mmCIF file of C-alpha atoms in Angstrom:
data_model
loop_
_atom_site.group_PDB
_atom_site.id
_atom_site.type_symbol
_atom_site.label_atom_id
_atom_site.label_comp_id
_atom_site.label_asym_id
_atom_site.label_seq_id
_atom_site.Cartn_x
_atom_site.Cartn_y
_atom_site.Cartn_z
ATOM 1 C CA UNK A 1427 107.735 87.482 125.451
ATOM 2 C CA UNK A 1428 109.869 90.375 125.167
ATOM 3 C CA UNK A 1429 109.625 93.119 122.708
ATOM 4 C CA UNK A 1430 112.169 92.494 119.553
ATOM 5 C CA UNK A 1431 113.924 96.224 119.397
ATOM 6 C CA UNK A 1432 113.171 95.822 115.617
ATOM 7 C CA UNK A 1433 109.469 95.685 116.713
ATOM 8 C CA UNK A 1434 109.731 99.000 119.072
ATOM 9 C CA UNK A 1435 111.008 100.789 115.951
ATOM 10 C CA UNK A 1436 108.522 99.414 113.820
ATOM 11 C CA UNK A 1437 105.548 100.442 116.311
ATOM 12 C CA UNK A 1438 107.609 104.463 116.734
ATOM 13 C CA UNK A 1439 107.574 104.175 112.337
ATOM 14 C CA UNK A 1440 104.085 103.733 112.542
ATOM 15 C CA UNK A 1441 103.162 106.105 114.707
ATOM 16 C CA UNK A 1442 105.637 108.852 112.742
ATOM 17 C CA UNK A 1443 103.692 107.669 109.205
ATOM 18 C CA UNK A 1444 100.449 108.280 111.353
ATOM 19 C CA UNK A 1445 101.671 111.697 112.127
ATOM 20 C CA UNK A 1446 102.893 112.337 108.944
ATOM 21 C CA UNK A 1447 99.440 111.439 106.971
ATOM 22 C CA UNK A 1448 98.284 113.856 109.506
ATOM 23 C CA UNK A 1449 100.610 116.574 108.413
ATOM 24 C CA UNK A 1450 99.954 115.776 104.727
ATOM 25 C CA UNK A 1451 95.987 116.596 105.291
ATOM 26 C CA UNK A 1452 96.739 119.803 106.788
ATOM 27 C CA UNK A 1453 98.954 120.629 103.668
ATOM 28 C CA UNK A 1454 95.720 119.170 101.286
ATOM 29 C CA UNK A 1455 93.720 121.285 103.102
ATOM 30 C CA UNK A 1456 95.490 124.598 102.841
ATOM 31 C CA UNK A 1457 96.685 125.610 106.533
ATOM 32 C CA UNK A 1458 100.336 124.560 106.245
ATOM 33 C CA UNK A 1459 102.486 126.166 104.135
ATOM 34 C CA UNK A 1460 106.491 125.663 104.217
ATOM 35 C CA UNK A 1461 109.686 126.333 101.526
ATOM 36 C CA UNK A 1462 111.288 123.616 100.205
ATOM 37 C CA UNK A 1463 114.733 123.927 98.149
ATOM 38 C CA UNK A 1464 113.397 127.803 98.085
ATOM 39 C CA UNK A 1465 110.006 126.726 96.438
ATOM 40 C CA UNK A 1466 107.316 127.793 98.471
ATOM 41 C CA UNK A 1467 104.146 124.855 98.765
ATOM 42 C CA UNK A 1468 100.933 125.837 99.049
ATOM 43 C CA UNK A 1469 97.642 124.486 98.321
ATOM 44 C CA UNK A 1470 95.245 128.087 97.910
ATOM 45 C CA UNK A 1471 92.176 125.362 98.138
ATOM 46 C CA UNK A 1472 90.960 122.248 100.333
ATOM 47 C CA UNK A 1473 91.908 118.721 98.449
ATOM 48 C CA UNK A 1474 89.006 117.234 99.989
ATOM 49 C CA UNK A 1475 89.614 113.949 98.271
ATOM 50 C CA UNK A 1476 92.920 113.830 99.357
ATOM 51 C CA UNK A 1477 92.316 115.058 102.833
ATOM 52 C CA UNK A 1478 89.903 112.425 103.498
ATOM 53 C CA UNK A 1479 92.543 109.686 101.816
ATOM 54 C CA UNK A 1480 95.406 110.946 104.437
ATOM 55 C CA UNK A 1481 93.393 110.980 107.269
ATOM 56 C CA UNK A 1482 92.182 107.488 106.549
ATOM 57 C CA UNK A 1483 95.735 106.291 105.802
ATOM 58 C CA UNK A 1484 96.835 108.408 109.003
ATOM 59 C CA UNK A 1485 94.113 106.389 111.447
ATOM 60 C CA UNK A 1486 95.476 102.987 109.841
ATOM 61 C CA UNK A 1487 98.710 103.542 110.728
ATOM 62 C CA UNK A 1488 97.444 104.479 114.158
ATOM 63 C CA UNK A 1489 95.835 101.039 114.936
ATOM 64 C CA UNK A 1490 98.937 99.526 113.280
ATOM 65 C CA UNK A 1491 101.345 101.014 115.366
ATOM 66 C CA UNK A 1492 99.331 99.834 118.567
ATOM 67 C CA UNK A 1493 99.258 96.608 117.156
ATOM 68 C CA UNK A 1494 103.310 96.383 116.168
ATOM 69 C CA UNK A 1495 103.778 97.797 119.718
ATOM 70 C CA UNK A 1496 101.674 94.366 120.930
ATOM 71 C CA UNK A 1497 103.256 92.248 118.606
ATOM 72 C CA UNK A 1498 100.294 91.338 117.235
ATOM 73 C CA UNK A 1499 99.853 89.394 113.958
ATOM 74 C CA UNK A 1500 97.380 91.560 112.157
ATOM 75 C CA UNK A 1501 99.595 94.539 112.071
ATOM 76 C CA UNK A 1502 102.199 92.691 110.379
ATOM 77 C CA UNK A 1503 99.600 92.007 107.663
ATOM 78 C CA UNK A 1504 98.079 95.548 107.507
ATOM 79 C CA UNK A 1505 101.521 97.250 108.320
ATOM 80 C CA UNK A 1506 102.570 94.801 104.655
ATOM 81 C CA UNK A 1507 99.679 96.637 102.827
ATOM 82 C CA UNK A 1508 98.981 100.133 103.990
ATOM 83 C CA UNK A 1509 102.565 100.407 103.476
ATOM 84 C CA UNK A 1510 102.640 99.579 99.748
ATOM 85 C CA UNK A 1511 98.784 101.666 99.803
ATOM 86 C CA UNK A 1512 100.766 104.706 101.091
ATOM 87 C CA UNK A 1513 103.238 103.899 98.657
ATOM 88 C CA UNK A 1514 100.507 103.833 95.474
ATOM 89 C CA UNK A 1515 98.747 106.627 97.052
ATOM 90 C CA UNK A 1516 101.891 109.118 97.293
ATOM 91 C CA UNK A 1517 102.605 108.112 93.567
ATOM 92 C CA UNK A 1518 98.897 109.088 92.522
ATOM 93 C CA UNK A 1519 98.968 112.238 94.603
ATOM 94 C CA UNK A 1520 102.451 113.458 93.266
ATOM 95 C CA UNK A 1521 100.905 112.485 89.650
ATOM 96 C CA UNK A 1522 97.805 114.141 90.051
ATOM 97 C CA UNK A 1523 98.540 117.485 91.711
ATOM 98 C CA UNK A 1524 100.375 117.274 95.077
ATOM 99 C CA UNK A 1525 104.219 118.034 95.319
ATOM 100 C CA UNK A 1526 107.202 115.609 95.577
ATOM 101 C CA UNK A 1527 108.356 117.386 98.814
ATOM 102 C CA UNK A 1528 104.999 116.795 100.430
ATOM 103 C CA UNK A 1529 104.976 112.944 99.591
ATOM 104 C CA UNK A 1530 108.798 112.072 100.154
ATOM 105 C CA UNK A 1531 108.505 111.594 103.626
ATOM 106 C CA UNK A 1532 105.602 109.426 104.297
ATOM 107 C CA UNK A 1533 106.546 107.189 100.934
ATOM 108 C CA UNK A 1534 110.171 106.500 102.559
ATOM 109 C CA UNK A 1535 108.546 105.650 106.033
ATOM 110 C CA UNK A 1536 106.673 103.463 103.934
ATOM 111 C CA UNK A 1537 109.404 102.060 102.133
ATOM 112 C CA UNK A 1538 111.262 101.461 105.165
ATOM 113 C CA UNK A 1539 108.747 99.659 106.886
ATOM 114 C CA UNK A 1540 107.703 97.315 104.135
ATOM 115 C CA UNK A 1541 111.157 96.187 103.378
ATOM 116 C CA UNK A 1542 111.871 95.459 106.788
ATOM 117 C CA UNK A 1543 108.839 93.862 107.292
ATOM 118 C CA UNK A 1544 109.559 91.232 104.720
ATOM 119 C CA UNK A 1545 112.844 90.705 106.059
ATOM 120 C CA UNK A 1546 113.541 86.782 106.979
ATOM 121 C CA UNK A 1547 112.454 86.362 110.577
ATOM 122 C CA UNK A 1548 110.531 89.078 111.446
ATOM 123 C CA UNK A 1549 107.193 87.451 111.001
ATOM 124 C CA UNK A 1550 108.221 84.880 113.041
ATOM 125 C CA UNK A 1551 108.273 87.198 116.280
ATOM 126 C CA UNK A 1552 104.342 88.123 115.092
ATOM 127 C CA UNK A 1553 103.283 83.800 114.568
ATOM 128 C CA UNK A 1554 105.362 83.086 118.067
ATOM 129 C CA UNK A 1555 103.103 86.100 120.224
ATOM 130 C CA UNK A 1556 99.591 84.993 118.420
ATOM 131 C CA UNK A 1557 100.420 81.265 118.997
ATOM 132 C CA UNK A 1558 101.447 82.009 123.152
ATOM 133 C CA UNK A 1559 97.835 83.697 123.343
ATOM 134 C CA UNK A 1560 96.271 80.941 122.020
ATOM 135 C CA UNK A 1561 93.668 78.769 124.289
ATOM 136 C CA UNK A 1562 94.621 75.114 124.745
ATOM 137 C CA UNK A 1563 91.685 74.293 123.064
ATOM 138 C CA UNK A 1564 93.089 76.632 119.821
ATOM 139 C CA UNK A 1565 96.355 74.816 119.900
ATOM 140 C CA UNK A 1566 94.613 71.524 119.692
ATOM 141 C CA UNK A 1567 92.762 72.461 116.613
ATOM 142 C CA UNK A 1568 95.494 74.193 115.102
ATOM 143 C CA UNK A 1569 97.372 70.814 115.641
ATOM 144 C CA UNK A 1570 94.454 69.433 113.847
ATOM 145 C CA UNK A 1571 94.187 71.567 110.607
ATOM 146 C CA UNK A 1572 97.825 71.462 110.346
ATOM 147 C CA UNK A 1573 97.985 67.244 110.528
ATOM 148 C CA UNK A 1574 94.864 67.390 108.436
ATOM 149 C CA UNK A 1575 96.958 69.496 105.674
ATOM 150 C CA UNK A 1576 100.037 67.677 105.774
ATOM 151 C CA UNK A 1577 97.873 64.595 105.245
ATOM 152 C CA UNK A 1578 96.148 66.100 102.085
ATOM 153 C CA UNK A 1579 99.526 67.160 100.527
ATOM 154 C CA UNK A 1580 100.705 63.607 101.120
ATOM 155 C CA UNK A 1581 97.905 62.255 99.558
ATOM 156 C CA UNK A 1582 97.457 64.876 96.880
ATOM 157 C CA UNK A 1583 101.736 64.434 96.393
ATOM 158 C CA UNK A 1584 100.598 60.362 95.797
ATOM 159 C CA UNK A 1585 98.425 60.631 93.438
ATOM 160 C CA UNK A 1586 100.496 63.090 91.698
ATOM 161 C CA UNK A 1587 103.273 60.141 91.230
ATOM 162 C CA UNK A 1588 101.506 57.618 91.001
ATOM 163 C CA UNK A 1589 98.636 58.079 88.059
ATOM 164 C CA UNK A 1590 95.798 56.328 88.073
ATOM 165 C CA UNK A 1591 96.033 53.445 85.717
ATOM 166 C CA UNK A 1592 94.626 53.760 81.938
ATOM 167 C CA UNK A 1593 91.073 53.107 81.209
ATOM 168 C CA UNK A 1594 90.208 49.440 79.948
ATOM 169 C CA UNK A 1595 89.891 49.371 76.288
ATOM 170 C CA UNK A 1596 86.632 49.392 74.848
ATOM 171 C CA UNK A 1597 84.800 45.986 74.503
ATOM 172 C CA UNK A 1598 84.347 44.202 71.370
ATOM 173 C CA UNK A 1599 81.208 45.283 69.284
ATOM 174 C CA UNK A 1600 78.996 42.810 69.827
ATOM 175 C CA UNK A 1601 78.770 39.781 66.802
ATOM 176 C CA UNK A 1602 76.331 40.632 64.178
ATOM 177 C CA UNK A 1603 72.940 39.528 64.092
ATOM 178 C CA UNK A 1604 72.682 36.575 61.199
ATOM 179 C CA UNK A 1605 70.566 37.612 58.177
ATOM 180 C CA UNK A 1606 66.932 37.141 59.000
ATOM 181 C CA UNK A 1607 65.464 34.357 56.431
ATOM 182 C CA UNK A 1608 62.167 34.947 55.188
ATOM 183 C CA UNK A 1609 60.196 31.934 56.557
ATOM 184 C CA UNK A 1610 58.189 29.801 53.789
ATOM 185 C CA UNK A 1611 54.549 30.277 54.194
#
């Protein structure tokens, strides 16, 4: 299976929001400093929560981007969430202390990746790679669960239109019992 170009540029995104998560601990931790639109940012102490939060986020992406570069089926699922983490995590960081010009770039990244990840198609390059590596004996059970479904929504799709038919109605109380007669004695 060839690599989708989409893919290749996914995998080089990756790795950049790795190296950017990278870059944002160093500025957390105080030994980058740089002007932006003539406003110097600085942090005089270590963020440590932060810092430990980017480097987390930064080896993520890491092991994402390997896996976009194999076309592997877990990335697109973690690439789908650390990208709207990084996303929540930028916006907590800018709320909480850090700068807009130190969380622009790894939020777009972000951005980028998650919308195109969710564009129509591209997780069908991910299913078609994970279902070539499968064994024979995988695709057999796969076949298996996935006639086993179908068969449940059938049935489940059945039932649905046609109810099950009303309850009997209750029996009739049984007759009285006839006045007892005292016997003669």
């Amino acid at each position: 299976m060839q690599r989708p170009i989409g893919v290749a540029l996914l995998a080089i995104g990756a790795g950049l929001a790795g190296l950017l998560e990278l870059w944002r601990a160093a500025v957390f931790m105080g030994w980058v400093n740089w002007t932006f639109v003539g406003k110097e940012v600085t942090f005089p102490s270590p963020q440590w929560g932060q810092v430990l939060w980017a480097l987390l986020l930064a080896a993520i992406w890491f092991w994402v981007a390997v896996g976009f570069w194999n076309v592997r089926a877990y990335a697109y699922s973690f690439g789908v969430f650390v990208s709207l983490f990084t996303l929540i995590f930028g916006f907590m960081a800018w709320l909480f202390g850090s700068t807009l010009e130190a969380e622009t770039a790894p939020m777009l990244l972000a951005v980028i990746i998650f919308f195109y990840l969710n564009y129509p198609g591209v997780q069908k390059h991910f299913v078609d790679k994970e279902l070539s590596l499968m064994s024979p004996e995988q695709r057999a059970a796969l076949e298996q669960m996935q006639a086993a479904n179908a068969a449940m929504a059938n049935a489940t799709r059945a039932a649905q239109q046609n109810p099950p038919p009303a309850a009997p109605p209750p029996a009739a109380p049984p007759p009285a019992a006839p006045p007892s007669t005292p016997s003669a004695g």
